[in-house]
Short mmCIF file of C-alpha atoms in Angstrom, two decimals:
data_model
loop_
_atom_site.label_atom_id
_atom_site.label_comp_id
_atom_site.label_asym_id
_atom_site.label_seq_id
_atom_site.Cartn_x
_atom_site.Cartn_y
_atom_site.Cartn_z
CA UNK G 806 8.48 -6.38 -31.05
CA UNK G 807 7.23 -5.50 -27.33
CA UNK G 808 10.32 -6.27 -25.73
CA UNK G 809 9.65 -6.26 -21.91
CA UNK G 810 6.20 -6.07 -21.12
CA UNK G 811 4.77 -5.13 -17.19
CA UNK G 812 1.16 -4.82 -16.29
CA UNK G 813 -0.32 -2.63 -14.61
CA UNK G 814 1.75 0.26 -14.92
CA UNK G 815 0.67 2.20 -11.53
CA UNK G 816 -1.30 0.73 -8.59
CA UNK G 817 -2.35 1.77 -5.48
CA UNK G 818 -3.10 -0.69 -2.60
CA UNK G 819 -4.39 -0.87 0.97
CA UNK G 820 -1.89 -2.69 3.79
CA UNK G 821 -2.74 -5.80 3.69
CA UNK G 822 -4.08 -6.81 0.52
CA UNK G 823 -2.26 -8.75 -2.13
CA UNK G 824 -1.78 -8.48 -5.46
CA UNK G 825 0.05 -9.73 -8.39
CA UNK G 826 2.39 -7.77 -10.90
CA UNK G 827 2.82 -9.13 -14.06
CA UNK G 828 5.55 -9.85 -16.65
CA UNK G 829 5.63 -11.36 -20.01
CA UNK G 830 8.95 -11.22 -22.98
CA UNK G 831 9.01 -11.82 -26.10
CA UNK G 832 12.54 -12.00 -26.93
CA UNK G 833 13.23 -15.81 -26.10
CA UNK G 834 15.22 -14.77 -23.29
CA UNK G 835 16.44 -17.74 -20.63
CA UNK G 836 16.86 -15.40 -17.69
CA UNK G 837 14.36 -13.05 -16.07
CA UNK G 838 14.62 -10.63 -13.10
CA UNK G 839 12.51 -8.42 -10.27
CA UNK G 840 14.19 -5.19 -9.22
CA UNK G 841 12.95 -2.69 -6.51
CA UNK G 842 13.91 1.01 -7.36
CA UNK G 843 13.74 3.23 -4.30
CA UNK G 844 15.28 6.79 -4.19
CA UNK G 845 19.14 6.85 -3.56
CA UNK G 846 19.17 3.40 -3.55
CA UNK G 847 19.36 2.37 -7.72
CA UNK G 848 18.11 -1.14 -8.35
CA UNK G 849 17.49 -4.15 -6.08
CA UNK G 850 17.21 -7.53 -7.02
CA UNK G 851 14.20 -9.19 -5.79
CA UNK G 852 14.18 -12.90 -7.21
CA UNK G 853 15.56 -13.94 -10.25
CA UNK G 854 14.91 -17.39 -12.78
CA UNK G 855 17.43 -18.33 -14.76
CA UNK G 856 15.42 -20.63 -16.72
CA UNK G 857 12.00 -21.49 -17.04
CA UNK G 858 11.18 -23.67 -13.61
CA UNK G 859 13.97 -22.03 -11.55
CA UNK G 860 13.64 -18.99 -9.14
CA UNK G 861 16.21 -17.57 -6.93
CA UNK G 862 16.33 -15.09 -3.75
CA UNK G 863 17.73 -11.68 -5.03
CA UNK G 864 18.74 -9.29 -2.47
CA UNK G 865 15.43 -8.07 -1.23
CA UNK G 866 13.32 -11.26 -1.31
CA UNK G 867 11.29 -10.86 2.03
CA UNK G 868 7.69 -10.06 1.69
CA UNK G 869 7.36 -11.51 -1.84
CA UNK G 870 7.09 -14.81 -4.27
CA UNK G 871 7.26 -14.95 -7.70
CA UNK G 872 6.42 -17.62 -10.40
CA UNK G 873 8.16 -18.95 -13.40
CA UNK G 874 5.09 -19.54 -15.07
CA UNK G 875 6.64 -20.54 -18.86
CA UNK G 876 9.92 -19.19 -20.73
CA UNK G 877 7.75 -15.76 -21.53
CA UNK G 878 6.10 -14.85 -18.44
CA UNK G 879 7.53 -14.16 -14.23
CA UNK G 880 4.91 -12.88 -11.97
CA UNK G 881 5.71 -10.76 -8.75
CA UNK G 882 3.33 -11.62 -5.64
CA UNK G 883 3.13 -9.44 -2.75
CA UNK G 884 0.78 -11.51 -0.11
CA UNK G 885 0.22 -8.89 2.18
CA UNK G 886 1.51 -5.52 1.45
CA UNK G 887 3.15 -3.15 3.71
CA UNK G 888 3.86 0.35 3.31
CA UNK G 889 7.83 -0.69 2.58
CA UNK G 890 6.94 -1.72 -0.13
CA UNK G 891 5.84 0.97 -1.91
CA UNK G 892 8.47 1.71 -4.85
CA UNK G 893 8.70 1.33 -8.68
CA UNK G 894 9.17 -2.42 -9.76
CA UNK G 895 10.72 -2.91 -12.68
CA UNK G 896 10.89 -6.84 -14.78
CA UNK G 897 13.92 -7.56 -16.95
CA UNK G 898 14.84 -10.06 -19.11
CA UNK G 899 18.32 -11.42 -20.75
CA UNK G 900 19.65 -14.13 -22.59
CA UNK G 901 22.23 -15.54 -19.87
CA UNK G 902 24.66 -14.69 -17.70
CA UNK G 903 27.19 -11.45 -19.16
CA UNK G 904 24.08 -10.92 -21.74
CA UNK G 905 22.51 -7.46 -21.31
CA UNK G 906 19.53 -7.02 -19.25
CA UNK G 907 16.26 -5.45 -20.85
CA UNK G 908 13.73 -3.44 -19.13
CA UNK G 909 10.20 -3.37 -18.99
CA UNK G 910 8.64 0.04 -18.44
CA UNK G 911 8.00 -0.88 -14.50
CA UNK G 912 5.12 -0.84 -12.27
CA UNK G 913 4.41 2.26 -10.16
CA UNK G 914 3.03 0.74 -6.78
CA UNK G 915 1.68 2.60 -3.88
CA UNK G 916 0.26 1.35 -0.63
CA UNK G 917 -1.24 3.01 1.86
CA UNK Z 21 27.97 -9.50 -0.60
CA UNK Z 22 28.58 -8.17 -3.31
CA UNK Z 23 28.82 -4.04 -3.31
CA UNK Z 24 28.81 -1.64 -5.97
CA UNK Z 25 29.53 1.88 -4.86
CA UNK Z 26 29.16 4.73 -7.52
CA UNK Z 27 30.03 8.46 -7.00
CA UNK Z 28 28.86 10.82 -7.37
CA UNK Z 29 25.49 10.58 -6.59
CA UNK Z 30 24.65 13.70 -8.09
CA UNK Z 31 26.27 16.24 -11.10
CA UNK Z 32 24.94 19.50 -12.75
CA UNK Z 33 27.11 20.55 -15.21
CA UNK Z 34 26.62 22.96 -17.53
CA UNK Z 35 25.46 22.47 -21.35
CA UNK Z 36 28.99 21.54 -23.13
CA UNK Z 37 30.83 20.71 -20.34
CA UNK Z 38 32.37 17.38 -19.28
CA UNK Z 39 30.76 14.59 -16.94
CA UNK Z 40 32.36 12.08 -14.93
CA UNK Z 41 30.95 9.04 -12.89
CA UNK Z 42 33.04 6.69 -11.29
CA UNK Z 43 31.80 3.06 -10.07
CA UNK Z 44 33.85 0.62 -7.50
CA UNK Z 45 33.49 -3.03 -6.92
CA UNK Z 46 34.09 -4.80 -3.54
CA UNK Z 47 35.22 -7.66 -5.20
CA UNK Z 48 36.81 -8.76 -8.89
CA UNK Z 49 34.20 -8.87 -12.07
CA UNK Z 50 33.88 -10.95 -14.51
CA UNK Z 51 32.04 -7.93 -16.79
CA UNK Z 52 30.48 -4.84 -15.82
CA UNK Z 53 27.57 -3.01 -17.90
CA UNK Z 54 26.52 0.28 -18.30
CA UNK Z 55 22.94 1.88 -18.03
CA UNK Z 56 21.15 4.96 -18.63
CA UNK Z 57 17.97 5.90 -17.25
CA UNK Z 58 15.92 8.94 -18.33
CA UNK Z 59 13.50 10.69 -16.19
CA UNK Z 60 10.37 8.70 -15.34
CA UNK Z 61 12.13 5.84 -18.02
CA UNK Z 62 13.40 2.35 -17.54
CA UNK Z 63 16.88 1.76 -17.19
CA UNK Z 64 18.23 1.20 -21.31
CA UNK Z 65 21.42 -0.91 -21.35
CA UNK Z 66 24.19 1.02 -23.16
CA UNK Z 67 27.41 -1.45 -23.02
CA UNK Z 68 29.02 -4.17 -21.12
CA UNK Z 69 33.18 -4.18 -20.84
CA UNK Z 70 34.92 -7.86 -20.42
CA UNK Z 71 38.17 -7.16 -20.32
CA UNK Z 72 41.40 -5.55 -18.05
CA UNK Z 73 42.12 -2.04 -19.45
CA UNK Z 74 39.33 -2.36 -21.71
CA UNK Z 75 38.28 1.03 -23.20
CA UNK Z 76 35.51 1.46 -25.16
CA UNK Z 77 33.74 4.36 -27.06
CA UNK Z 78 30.08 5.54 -28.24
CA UNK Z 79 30.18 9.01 -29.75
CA UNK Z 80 30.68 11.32 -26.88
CA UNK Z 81 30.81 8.56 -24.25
CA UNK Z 82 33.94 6.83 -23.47
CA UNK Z 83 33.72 3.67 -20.81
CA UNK Z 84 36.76 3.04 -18.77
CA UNK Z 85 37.53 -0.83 -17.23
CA UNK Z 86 39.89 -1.04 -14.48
CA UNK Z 87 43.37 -3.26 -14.83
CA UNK Z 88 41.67 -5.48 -11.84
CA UNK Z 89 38.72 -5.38 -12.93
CA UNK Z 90 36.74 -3.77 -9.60
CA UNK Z 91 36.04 -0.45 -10.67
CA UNK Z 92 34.96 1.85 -13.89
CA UNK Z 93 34.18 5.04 -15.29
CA UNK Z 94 31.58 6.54 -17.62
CA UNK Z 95 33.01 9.85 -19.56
CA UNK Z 96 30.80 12.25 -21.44
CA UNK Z 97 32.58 15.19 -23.40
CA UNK Z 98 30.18 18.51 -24.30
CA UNK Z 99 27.15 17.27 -22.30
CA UNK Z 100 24.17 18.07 -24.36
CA UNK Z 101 20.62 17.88 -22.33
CA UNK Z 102 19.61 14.72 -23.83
CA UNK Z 103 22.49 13.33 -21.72
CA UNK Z 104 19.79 14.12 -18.94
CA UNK Z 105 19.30 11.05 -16.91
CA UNK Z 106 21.07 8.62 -14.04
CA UNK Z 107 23.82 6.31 -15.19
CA UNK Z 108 24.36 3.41 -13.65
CA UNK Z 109 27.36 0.77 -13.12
CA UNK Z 110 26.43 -2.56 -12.76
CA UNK Z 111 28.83 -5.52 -12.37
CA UNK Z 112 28.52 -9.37 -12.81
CA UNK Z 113 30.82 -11.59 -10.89
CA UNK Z 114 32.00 -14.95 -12.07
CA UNK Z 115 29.45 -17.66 -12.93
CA UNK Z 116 26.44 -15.48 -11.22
CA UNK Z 117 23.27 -14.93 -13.16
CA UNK Z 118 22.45 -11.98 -10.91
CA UNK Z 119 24.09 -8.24 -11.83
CA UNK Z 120 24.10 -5.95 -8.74
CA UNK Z 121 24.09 -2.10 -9.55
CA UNK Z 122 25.72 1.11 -7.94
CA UNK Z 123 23.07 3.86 -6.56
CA UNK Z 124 23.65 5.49 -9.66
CA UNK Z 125 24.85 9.38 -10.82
CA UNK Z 126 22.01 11.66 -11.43
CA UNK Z 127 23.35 14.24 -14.35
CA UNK Z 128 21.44 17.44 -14.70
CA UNK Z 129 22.38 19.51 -17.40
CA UNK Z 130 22.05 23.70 -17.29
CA UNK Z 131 21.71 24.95 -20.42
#
């Protein structure tokens, strides 16, 4: 059993370009989740779906979109990237609210 | 919003000595969980408490809900280095899908 999986693990980027981080479970899970991790600053909810065709602003959401694409996957889009954005981004997935969250093993992302 | 404030933000304790970290909650939860994240690691969940005055125990760990439910502590007893890591509170109100998590406690342990 994967679990949580994220691809890629590390990426660097210039400002400006886009790019897509990926995120696929295997655990049947309803909900799924973007977090920013930032030093001093713990995790930050980006979007969230609590079901396969629903997506929700997090506490971050500026700057990104993300896609429901089917129960098992939720893509992260960055459109044009700025240097605030560089930080590790980490996917989770659970089954429903008070359910525990699980972790992918998060995307290192770097822009320059 | 929402706020989850956890202190402190950093500990180093030496090996086989106790660790505290502490986590307050602007506002009533319905649950609040519990996660540990090792160095260069993904956050692992490590338990969820429901109830008022809940206390709950894992080995060496004992988890601490508040009578109204807004704040919460994480114990450890003889730290051992594998304890090495940041801990972090999270809490769920009500009804929301959406957990928001304190800043965390970074524990370094000196052997």
């Amino acid at each position: 059993n994967a679990g949580v999986t994220q691809t890629p693990k590390f990426q660097v980027l210039k400002t400006g370009q886009s790019m897509t981080l990926q995120c696929a479970q295997d655990m049947n899970h309803n909900s799924m989740y973007w977090y920013r991790q930032d030093p001093g600053m713990g995790l930050r909810l980006i979007y969230y779906s609590a079901s396969e065709g629903t997506t929700d602003k997090g506490e971050v959401p500026n700057g990104y979109n993300v896609s429901r694409l089917n129960k098992r996957e939720f893509s992260l889009r960055l459109e044009s990237a700025a240097p605030s954005q560089t930080s590790v981004y980490f996917c989770a997935s659970s089954g429903g609210t008070g359910w525990p969250q699980h972790f992918g093993d998060g995307t290192r992302l770097s822009i320059l | 919003g929402q706020q989850v404030m956890q202190i402190p933000q950093y500990q180093h304790v030496q090996e086989g000595e106790d660790f505290t970290t502490y986590c307050n909650s602007s506002t009533t939860l319905s649950n609040i969980q519990w996660y540990k994240q090792r160095p260069g690691g993904h956050p692992v969940f490590l338990i969820q408490l429901v109830k008022s005055g809940e206390v709950k125990k894992q080995k060496r760990l004992t988890f601490q809900f508040g009578e109204a439910k807004k704040n919460s502590s994480l114990h450890i007893t003889a730290t051992q280095t594998t304890d090495v890591g940041t801990y972090f509170c999270a809490g769920q109100n009500f009804g929301n899908e959406k957990l928001t998590f304190g800043t965390g406690t970074r524990l370094t342990i000196i052997p």
